[in-house]
Each structure stands twice: as structure tokens, then as C-alpha cells.
Coordinates of C-alpha atoms and ligand atoms in Angstrom, one line a residue:
X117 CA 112.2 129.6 115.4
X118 CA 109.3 128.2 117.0
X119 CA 107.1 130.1 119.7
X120 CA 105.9 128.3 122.8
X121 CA 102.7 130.5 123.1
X122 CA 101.6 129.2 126.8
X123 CA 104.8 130.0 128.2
X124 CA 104.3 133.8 129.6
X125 CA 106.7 136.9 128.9
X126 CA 109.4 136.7 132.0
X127 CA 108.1 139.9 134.1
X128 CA 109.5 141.2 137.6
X129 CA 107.6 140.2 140.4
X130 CA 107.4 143.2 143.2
X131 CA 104.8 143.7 145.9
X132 CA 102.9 140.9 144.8
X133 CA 101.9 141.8 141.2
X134 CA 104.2 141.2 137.6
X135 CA 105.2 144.1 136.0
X136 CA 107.0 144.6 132.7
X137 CA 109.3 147.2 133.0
X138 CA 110.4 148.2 129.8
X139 CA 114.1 147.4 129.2
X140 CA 115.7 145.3 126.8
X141 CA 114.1 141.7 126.3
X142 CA 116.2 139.0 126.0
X143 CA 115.5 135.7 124.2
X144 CA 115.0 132.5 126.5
X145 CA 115.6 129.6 124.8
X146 CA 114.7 126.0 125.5
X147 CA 117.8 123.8 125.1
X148 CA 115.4 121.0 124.1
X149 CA 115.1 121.6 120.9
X150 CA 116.5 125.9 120.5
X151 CA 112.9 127.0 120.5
X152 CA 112.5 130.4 122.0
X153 CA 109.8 130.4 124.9
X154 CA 110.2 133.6 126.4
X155 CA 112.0 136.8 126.7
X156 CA 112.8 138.2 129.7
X157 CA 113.8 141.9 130.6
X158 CA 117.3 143.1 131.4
X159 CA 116.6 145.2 134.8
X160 CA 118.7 147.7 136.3
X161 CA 120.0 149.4 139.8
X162 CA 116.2 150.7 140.1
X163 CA 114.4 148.0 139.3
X164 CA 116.6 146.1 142.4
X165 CA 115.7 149.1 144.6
X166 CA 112.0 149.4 143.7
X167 CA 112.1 145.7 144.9
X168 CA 113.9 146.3 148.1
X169 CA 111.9 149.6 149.3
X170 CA 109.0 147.4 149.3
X171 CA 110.7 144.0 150.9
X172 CA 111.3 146.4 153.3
X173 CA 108.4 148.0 153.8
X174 CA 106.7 144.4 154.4
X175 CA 109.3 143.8 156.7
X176 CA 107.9 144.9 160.1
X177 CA 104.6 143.2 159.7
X178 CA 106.5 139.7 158.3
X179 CA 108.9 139.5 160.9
X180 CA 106.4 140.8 163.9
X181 CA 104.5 137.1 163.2
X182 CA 105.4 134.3 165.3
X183 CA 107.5 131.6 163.8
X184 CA 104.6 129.5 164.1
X185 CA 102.5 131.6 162.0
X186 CA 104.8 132.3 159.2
X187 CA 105.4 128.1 158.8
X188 CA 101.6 127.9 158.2
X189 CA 102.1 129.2 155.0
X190 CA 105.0 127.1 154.1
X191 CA 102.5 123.8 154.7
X192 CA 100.3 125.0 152.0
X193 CA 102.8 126.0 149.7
X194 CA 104.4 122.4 150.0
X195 CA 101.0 120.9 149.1
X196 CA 100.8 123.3 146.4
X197 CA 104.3 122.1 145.1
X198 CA 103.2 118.3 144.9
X199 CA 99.5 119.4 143.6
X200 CA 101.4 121.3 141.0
X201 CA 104.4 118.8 140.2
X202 CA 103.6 117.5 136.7
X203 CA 103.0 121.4 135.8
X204 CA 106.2 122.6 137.5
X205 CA 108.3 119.1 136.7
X206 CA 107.2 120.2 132.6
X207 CA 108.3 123.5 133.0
X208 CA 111.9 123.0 134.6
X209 CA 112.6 120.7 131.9
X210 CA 111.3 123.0 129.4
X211 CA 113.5 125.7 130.4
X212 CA 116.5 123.6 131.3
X213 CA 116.6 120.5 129.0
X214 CA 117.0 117.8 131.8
X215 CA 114.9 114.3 131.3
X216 CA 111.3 114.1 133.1
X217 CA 112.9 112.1 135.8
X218 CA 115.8 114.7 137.0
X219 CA 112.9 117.5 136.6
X220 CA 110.6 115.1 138.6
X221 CA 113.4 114.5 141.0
X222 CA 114.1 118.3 141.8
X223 CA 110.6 119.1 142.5
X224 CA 110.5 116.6 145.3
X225 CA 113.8 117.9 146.5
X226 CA 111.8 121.2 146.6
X227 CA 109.5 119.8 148.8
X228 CA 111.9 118.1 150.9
X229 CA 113.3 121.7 151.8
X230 CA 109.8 123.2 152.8
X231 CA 109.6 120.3 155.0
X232 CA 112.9 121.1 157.0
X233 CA 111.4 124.9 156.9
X234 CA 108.4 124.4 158.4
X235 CA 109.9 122.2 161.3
X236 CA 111.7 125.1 162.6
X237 CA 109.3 126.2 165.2
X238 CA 110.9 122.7 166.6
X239 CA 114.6 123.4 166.2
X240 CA 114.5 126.8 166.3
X241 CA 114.1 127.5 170.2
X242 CA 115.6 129.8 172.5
X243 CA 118.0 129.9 175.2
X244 CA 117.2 131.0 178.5
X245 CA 119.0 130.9 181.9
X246 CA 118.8 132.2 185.3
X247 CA 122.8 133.3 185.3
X248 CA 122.6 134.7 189.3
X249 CA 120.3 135.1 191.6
X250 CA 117.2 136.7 189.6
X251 CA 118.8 137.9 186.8
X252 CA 118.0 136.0 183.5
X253 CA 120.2 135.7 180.1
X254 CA 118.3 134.7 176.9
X255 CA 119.4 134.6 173.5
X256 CA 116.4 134.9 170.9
X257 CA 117.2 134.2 166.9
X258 CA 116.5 137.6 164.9
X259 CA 115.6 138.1 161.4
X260 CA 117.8 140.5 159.2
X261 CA 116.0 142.6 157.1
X262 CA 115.8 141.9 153.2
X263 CA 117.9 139.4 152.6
X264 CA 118.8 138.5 148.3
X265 CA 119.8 135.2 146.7
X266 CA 121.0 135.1 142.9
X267 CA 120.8 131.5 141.4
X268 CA 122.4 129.7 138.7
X269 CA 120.8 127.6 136.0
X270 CA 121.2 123.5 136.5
X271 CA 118.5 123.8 139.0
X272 CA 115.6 126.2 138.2
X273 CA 113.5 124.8 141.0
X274 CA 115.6 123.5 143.6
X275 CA 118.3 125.8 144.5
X276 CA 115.6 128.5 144.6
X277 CA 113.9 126.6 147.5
X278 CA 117.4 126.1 148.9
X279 CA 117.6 129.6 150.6
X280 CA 113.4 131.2 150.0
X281 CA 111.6 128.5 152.6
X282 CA 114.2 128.7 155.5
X283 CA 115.3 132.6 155.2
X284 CA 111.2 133.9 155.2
X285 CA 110.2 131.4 157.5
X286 CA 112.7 133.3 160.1
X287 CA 111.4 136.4 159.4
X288 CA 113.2 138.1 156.6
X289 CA 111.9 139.5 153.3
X290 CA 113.7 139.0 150.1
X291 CA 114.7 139.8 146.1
X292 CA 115.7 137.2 144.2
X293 CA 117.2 137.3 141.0
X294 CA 117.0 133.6 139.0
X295 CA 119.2 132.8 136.3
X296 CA 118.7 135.3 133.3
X297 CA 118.6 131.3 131.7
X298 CA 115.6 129.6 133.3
X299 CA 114.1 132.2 135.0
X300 CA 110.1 130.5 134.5
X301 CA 110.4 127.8 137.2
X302 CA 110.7 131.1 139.6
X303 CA 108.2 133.1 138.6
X304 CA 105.2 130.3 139.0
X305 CA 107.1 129.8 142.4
X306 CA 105.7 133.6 143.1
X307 CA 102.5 132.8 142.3
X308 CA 102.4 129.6 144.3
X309 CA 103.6 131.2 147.3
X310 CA 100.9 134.3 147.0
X311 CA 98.3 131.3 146.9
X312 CA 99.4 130.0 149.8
X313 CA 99.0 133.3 151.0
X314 CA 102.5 134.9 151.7
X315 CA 101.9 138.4 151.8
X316 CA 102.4 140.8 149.1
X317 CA 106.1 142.5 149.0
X318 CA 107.5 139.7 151.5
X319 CA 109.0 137.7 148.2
X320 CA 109.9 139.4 144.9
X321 CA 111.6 138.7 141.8
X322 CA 114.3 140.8 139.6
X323 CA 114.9 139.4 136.6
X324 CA 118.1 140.4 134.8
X325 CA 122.2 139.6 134.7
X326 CA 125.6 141.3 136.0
X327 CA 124.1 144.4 136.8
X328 CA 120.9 143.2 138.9
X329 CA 123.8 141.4 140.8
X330 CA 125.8 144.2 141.2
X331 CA 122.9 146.2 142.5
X332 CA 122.1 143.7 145.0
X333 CA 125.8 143.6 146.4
X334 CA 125.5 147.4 146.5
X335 CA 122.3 148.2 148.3
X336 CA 122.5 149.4 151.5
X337 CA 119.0 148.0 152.3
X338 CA 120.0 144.4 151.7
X339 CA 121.6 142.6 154.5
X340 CA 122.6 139.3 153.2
X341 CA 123.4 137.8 150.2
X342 CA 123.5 134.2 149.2
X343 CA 124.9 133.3 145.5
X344 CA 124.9 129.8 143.4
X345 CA 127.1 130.3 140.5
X346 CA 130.4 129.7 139.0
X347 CA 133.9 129.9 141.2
X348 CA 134.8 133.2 139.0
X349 CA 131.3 135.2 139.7
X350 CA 131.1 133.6 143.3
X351 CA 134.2 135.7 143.9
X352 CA 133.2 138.8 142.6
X353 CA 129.7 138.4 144.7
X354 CA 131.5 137.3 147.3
X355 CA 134.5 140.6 147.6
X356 CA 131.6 142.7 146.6
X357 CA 129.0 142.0 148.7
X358 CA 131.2 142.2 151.7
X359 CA 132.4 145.1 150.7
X360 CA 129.5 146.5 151.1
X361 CA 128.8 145.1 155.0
X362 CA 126.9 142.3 153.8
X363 CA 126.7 139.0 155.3
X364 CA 127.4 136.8 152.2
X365 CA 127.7 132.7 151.1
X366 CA 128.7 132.3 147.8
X367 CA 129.0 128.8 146.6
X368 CA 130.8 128.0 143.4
X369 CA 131.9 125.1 141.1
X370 CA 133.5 122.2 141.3
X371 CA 135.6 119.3 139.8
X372 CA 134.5 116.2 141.5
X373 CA 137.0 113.5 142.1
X374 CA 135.8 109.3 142.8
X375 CA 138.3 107.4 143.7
X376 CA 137.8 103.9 142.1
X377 CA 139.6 101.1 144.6
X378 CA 140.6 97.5 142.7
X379 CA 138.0 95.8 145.6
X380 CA 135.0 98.3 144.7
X381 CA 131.7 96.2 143.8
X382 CA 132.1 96.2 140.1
X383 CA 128.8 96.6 139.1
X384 CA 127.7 99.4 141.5
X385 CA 130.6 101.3 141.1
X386 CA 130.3 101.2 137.4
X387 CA 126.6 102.4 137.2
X388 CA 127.2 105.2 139.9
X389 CA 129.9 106.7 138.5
X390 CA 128.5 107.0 134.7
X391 CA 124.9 108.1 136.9
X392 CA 126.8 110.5 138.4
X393 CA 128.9 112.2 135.5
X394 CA 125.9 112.2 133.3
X395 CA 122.8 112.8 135.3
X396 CA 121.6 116.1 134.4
X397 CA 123.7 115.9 131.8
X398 CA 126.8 116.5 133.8
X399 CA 125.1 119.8 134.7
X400 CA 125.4 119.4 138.6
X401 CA 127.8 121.1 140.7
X402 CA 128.1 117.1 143.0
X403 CA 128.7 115.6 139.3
X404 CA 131.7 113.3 139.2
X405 CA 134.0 114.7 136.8
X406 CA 137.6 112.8 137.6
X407 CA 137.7 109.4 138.4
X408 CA 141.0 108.1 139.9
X409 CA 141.8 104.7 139.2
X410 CA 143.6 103.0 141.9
X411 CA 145.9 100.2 140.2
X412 CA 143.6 97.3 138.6
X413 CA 140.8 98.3 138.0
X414 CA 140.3 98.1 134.5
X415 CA 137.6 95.4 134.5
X416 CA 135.6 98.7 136.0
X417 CA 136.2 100.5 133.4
X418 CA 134.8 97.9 130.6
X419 CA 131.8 97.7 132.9
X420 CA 131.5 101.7 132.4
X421 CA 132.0 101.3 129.3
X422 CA 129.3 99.0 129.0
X423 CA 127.1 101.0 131.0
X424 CA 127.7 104.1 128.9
X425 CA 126.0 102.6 125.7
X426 CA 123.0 102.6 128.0
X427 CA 123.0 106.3 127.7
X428 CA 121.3 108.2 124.9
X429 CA 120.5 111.8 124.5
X430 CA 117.1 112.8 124.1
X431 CA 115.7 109.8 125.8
X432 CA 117.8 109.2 128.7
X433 CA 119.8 111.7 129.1
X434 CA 119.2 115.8 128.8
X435 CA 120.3 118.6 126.4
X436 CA 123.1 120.7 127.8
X437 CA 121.6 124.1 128.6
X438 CA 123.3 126.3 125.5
X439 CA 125.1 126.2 122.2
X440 CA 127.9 128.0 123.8
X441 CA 127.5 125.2 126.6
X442 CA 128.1 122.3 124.4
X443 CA 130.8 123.9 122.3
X444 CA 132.8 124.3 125.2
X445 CA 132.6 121.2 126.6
X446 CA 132.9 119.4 122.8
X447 CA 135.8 121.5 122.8
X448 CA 137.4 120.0 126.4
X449 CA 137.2 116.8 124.6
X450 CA 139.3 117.5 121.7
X451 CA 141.9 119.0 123.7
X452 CA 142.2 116.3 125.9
X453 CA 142.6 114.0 122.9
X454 CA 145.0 116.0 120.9
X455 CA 147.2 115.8 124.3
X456 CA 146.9 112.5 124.5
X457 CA 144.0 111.3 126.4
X458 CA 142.2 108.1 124.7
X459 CA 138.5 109.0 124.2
X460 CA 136.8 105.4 125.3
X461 CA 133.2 107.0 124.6
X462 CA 132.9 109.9 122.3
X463 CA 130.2 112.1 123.0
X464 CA 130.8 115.0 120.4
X465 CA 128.5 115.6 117.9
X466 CA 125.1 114.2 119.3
X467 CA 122.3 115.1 117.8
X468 CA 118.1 114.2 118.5
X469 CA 115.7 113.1 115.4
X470 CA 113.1 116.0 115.5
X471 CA 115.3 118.5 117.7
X472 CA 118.5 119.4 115.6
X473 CA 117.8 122.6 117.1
X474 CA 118.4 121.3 120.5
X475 CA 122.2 121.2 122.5
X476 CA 122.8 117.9 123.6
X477 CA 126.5 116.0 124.0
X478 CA 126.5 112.4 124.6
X479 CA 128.3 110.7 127.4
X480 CA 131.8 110.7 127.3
X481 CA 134.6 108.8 129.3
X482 CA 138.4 109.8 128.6
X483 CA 140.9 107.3 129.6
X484 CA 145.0 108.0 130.7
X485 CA 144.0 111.7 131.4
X486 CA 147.3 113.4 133.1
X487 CA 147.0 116.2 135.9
X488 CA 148.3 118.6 134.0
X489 CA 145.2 118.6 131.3
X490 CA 142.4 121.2 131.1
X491 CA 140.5 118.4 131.7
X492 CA 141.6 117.3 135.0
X493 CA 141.7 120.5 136.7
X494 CA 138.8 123.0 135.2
X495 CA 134.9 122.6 135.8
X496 CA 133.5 120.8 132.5
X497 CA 130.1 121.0 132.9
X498 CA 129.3 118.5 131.4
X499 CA 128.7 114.5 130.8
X500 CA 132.2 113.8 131.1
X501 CA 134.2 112.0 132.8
X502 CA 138.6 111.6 132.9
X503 CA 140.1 109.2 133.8
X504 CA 143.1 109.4 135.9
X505 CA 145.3 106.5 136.3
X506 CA 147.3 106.1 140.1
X507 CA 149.4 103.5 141.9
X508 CA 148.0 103.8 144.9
X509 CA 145.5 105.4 147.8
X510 CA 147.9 108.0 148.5
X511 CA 149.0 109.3 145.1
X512 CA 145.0 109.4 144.1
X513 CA 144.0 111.0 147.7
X514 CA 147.1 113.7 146.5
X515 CA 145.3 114.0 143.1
X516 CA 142.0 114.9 145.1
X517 CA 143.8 116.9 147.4
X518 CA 145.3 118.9 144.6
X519 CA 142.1 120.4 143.2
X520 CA 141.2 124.2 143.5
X521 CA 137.7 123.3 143.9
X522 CA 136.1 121.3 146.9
X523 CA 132.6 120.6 146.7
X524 CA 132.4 116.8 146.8
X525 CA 134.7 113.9 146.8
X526 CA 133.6 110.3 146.8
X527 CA 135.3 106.5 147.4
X528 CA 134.3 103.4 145.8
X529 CA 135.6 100.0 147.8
X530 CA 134.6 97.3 150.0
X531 CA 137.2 98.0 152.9
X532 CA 136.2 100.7 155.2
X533 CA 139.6 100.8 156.7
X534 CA 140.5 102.8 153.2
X535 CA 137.2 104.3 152.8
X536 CA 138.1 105.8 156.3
X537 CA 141.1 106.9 155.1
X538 CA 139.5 109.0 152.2
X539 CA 137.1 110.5 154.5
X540 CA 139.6 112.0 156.6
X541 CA 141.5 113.0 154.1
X542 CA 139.8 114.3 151.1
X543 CA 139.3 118.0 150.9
X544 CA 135.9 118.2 149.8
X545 CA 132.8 119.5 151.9
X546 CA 130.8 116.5 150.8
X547 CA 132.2 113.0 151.2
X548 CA 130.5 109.7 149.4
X549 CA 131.6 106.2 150.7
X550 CA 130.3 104.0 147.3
X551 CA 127.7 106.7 146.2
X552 CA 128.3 108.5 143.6
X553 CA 126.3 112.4 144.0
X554 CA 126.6 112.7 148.0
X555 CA 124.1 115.5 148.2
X556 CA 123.7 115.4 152.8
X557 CA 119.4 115.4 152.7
X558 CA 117.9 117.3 154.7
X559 CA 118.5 118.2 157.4
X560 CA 122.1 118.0 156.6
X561 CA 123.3 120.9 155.6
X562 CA 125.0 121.4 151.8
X563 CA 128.4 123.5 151.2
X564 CA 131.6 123.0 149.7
X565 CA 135.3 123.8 150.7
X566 CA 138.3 125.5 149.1
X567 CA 137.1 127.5 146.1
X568 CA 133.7 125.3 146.2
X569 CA 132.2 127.8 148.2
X570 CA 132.8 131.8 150.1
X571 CA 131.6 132.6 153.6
X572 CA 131.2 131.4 156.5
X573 CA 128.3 128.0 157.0
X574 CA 126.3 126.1 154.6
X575 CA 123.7 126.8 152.8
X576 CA 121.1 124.8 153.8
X577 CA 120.2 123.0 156.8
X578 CA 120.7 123.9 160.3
X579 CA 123.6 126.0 159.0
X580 CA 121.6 128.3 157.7
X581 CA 119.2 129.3 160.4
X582 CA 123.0 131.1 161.5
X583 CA 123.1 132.7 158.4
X584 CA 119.7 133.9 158.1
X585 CA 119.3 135.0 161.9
X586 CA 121.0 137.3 164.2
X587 CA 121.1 136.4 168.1
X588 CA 119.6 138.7 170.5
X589 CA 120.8 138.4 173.9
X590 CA 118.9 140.5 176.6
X591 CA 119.4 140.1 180.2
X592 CA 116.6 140.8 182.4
X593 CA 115.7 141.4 186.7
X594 CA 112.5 142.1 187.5
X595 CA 112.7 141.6 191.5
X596 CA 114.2 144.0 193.5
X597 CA 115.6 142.2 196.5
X598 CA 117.8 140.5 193.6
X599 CA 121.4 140.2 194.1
X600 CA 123.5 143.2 193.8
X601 CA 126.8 142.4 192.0
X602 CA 128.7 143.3 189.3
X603 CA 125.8 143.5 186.6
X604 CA 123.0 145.3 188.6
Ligands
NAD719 P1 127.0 131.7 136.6 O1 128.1 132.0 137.6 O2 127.3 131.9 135.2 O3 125.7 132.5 137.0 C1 125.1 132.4 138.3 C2 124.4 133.8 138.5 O4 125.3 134.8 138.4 C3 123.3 134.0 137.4 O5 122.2 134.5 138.1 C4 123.9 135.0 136.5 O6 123.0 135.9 136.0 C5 124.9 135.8 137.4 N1 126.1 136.2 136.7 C6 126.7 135.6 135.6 N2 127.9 136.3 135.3 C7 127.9 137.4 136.2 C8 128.9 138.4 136.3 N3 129.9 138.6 135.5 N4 128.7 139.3 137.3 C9 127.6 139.2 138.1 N5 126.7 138.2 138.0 C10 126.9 137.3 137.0 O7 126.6 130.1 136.8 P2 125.7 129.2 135.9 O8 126.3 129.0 134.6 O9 124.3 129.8 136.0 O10 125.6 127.9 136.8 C11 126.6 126.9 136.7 C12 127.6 127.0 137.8 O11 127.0 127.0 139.0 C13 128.6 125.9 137.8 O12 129.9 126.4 138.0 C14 128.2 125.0 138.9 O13 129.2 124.2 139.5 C15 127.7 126.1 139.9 N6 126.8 125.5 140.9 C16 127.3 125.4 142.1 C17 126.5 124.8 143.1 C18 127.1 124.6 144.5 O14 126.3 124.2 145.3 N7 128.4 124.8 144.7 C19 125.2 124.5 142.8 C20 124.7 124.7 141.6 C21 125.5 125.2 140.6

């Protein structure tokens, strides 16, 4: 296989320098075309604690800084993000096989998050009041410590920049352990941040799997965690970290339900939902993955159809991430078809002139897909979509409603009386009313429900200045002749 040569060895990142640290490389592989561009090393227990001792050694010195000054630093790094955007746009798609476009996309969602950071010294002000005569309550917002965040693969530069901006600009310190997958897009974060001039040991990187994440759930020194992942490791974070007295949010995955009305513009519904099942190649955790058909809407479907064609891998649409990737989602589809589901659009089997090596699956739609199908009820992850066929609002809003997973739910019709309807009652954190991916922008914050996401809050937004801060509350009297009551 073929060697990348610019692409550096994946090293740990700790007190401001990369260092190798000797343990067993692991291949990274570009899904593009299978090349290998990297190895990466397999850290351990230590490796997370050598991190932490020096997180926390910075810690007193970051978090003694106003809020103003540590935003400074978040402006330049922002600028540094959109002088840098063809360089880090190339490298996420490199790593994780999406088009230009979605790469491009993510970037600027990057950006968009170092924006809300840097306004907190506007939101981000303290309470203060004069509760009797002389005597003054305030609450202040306190960092933690050394806070950690593991993230998945689907977005090597965006979820990172979910959690870093908004946790350091309040004042904590922090390990962060990327996908063992695409773990480049975070390490030229590092270096962007140390050139906007974060100082050393307030931002480090262990690179690694299960047992860098284990170590982070176990360290005494770490105070929060925040995870992006899969529902089954989002639990195990999740029970462990808080079974070590950590704060923890642990968002998992999803299966998406739209719910198709007869009314629904048939044109924009049918080019939303096929953008949403395949963009990224169906590698989003907001990707629609069911779409409930409400009675007749089968002139919808043609149009999907239709728009489907309009879809082909390695130009339009992205490699999956892994061979192992697109044999389990080739292998959804036959299931579904050997138990009866009528494949509309077959998507098995796609391969790119010039990248055989590469792991791509074409867009497919299944039609007549019961509830009871693998399909209908477990996280694909990938561009597929099934089709579920009800009578009415309330048998699809039932069908929504009886998904494990919660992370977003979406309505396509012209009537708001029944869009209303499915607002109230879908059980998703993330509603769409005729769009397709309704990822809140910032400021809004993003979280699922059900087992969509663990913990307390969201993840972003101004839900996660609670999760990053602590409240202080000091009362104070400075004048003598103050009232004497209960609390003097
Ligand atoms: P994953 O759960 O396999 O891996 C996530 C992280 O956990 C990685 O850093 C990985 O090294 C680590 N990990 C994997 N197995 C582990 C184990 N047994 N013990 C401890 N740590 C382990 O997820 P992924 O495949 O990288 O990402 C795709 C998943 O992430 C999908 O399920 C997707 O829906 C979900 N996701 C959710 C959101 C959200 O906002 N809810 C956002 C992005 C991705």
C-alpha cells in the first residue's frame, strides 16, 4: 500500500511539545482510496497521567487569567482556522473520506464555535445582589480543573471544537483523546492553538483506544468528561466516569426518523431527505435514517428516487470510513431484502475508477421496511435510508416515539397545525420542521434524548458553560453598623 509521505507519524501532544512514546503503532488508513498515511501509537494509563500531571500543573496560571484574556487567544486561533482552511479542509477529508464540500463545511462549523467562545466575556457575567442591609450575595462561574473529551470519527475537526474553545476559554485545562481513526485533524489543531499562543501544558493530546479511555474515566485528577461515540461505549464512559465522581456528557448514536406528510413540498422534501441520509456519506449522528411515509405520498418517493441517481461515490458523495464500516452496512441491506424490504436504490458494491482500495457504498433507499427489521431500529451508519409505510400522523409519531435513540426527528409538510403536532410530540432532542439535518447553530445548544445522549445539559452552547463551570457563591459585609440578623 501506498505511503502519504507529508502526512506526519500520529505523536502525543503533552506540555506543548509531540512526543513518541514507544508503544505499538497502529496503521491509519485513508478511506479514500485504503492508503495508509500514518500510524499512530497505542498509549496507556501513564501516558493519560503524564498528560494530566501537567494539565494540571498549568492549571493555576490558566485559570488565574481573566476571561477576557484567555478569549484573546481564541480570536487568533479563529483567524488561524480560516487562514488555514484549504490545509485543514484537505486533511479531514484525507483522514475521513468525506467530499471537499462536507470537509469545507466542518471547518467553518469550527469556526462558528470559536466565535460563540470568544463571546463569553458577554454572556458569561456574574450575579450580584445586596440580599439585606449591607450584606452582598454573588455567584461567580468557576473553572474545574482538567477537564477530558474522547471524540469519535465522522467529524475529525468539528466535534473537537465542540467542547476545546468553550471548556479552556472558562478556565480549565484538558486531555483529549481523538479517534484512534482520524486522529491528524487534532494534532495540527495543537499546533494552531500553540500559535495562537495558548500556553504550553493548558491543551494536550493522548492518542490511543479503550484503554486511554478507561484511564481518563479513572483518574482522580480529571474532573469532567465529555464523550462523542456510539450508544454502547457512551454507556460504559458514562457508568464509568461517574463512578469515579466525575461530572460526565456522553452523547451517543442515533436512528433518525422524517416523517414525510402527503402535503410536504415535493421537491424540497425529496432533495432534503436523500441530502440528509447521504451527506457524509450517512456518517452523521443528525443523518435521516427512517423515513415514515404518511399515506400518499409515493409521488415523493419517485422524486427521491430521481434524486438519488444524482448521487455518485467518489464525486459527490464520500467513502465510508472502513472496510469493516461498509461491510456492515452492505450487510443491513441484504438483511432487509431477504426479509422483505424492496431495495429501490441499491448501493452495495460501489466501487471508484482509480481507488478500488477505497470503502465507499452508494446511496440506498429501501422501501415497505417493517418495525421489526434491523434496519428500522439499529444505527446504520450509513447512506441509507428505510422506508416505513403508516396510515396516519399518529401511527408514524408512534413509530418515532418507539425508537431507543433520540438525537433528532424531523417533519416534512405544509400545515403547521401538524408540524406542531410533531414538535410536541416527537422524542428527539433536535426537532426539524421541513429540514432535513436540524443541527441548533450556535448559540443553540446540541444534545440528544433517550439513549441519544448521558448526563445532564448539552454539549455545546450556553449549556455548556454549566457543564464546564462550577458556581461560587460568597456572601460578603464589609460595614460594621450593618444589620445584625440571622446571617451576621
Ligand atoms: P465509537 O463509540 O466507536 O468511538 C468513540 C470513541 O470511543 C473513540 O475515541 C474510540 O477510541 C473510543 N472507544 C471505542 N470503543 C471503545 C471501548 N470499547 N471502550 C472505550 N472506548 C472506546 O464511535 P465512532 O465509531 O468513532 O463514531 C460513530 C458513532 O458516534 C455513531 O454511533 C454516531 O452516531 C456517534 N456520534 C454521535 C454524535 C452525537 O452528537 N450524538 C455525534 C457524532 C457521532
Amino acid at each position: 500500500m501506498q505511503r502519504i509521505k507529508e502526512q506526519p507519524q500520529v505523536q502525543n501532544f503533552i506540555d506543548g511539545s509531540f512526543e513518541r512514546n514507544g508503544h505499538t503503532p497502529m496503521d491509519v488508513i485513508s478511506p479514500l482510496d485504503g492508503s495508509i498515511i500514518s500510524s499512530l501509537p497505542l498509549s496507556t494509563y501513564d501516558d493519560v497521567d503524564k498528560a494530566v500531571q501537567v494539565a494540571h500543573k498549568a492549571y493555576p496560571e490558566w485559570s488565574g487569567k481573566t476571561l477576557k484574556e484567555r478569549v484573546q487567544i481564541f480570536f487568533k486561533y479563529r483567524t488561524l482556522l480560516e487562514e488555514h482552511m484549504e490545509e485543514l479542509t484537505n486533511l479531514v477529508q484525507l483522514e475521513n473520506g468525506k467530499t471537499y464540500g462536507e470537509a469545507k463545511a466542518e471547518v467553518e462549523k469550527s469556526m462558528e464555535l470559536c466565535e460563540f467562545a470568544v463571546s463569553m466575556p458577554q454572556i458569561v457575567v456574574n450575579e450580584i445582589q445586596e440580599v439585606s442591609k449591607g450584606v452582598e450575595c454573588r455567584i461567580e462561574r468557576k473553572p474545574l480543573g482538567v477537564v477530558a473529551c474522547i471524540t469519535p470519527f465522522n467529524f475529525p475537526n468539528m466535534v473537537p471544537h465542540w467542547t476545546m474553545p468553550n471548556a479552556l476559554v472558562l478556565g480549565n485545562t484538558m486531555v483529549m483523546k481523538p479517534s484512534e481513526l482520524v486522529p491528524l485533524s487534532t494534532m495540527r489543531m495543537a499546533e494552531l492553538l500553540q500559535e495562537a499562543g495558548l500556553p504550553k501544558g493548558v491543551f494536550n493530546i493522548v492518542n490511543g483506544g479503550k484503554e486511554v479511555v478507561e484511564a481518563i474515566c479513572d483518574h482522580p485528577k480529571i474532573e469532567a468528561v465529555s464523550f462523542v461515540g456510539s450508544t454502547k461505549v457512551a454507556k460504559i464512559v458514562y457508568k464509568r466516569a461517574t463512578a469515579s465522581l466525575k461530572r460526565c456528557v456522553a452523547l451517543g448514536g442515533a436512528k433518525n426518523h422524517l416523517l414525510v406528510l402527503p402535503d410536504a413540498n415535493p421537491e424540497m422534501t425529496a432533495s432534503n431527505v436523500v441530502a440528509s441520509m447521504s451527506g457524509c456519506a450517512g456518517q452523521r449522528c443528525m443523518a435521516a435514517s427512517v423515513m415514515v411515509g404518511v399515506d400518499k405520498v409515493q409521488h415523493i418517493i419517485d422524486r427521491m428516487v430521481e434524486e438519488t441517481k444524482k448521487i455518485v461515490p467518489g464525486e459527490n458523495l464520500g467513502s465510508v470510513i472502513s472496510a469493516a464500516a461498509k461491510e456492515r452496512i452492505e450487510g443491513y441491506i441484504t438483511e432487509a431484502e431477504n426479509n422483505g424490504a424492496k431495495v429501490l436504490v441499491d448501493g452495495r458494491n460501489a466501487t471508484v475508477p482509480g481507488k478500488e482500495g477505497g470503502f465507499y457504498v452508494g446511496p440506498t433507499i429501501l422501501d415497505y421496511v417493517t418495525t421489526d427489521m434491523s434496519v428500522a431500529r439499529e444505527e446504520i451508519f450509513g447512506p441509507v435510508i428505510s422506508i416505513i409505510r403508516a396510515k396516519n400522523l399518529d401511527e408514524a409519531i408512534d413509530i418515532e416515539n418507539g425508537s431507543n435513540y433520540g438525537n433528532a426527528a424531523a417533519v416534512f409538510t405544509q400545515s403547521g397545525g401538524l408540524a406542531k403536532q410533531v414538535m410536541e410530540r416527537a422524542s428527539a432532542g433536535m426537532i426539524g420542521v421541513n429540514i432535513g439535518v436540524p443541527v441548533p447553530r450556535e448559540p443553540f445548544s446540541f444534545g440528544g434524548w433517550n439513549e441519544s445522549k448521558f448526563g445532564v445539559g448539552d454539549i455545546t452552547g450556553r449549556s455548556s458553560i454549566e457543564f464546564w463551570t462550577q458556581n461560587k457563591k460568597t456572601t460578603t459585609k464589609w460595614n460594621p453598623e450593618a444589620q445584625i440578623n440571622w446571617m451576621s
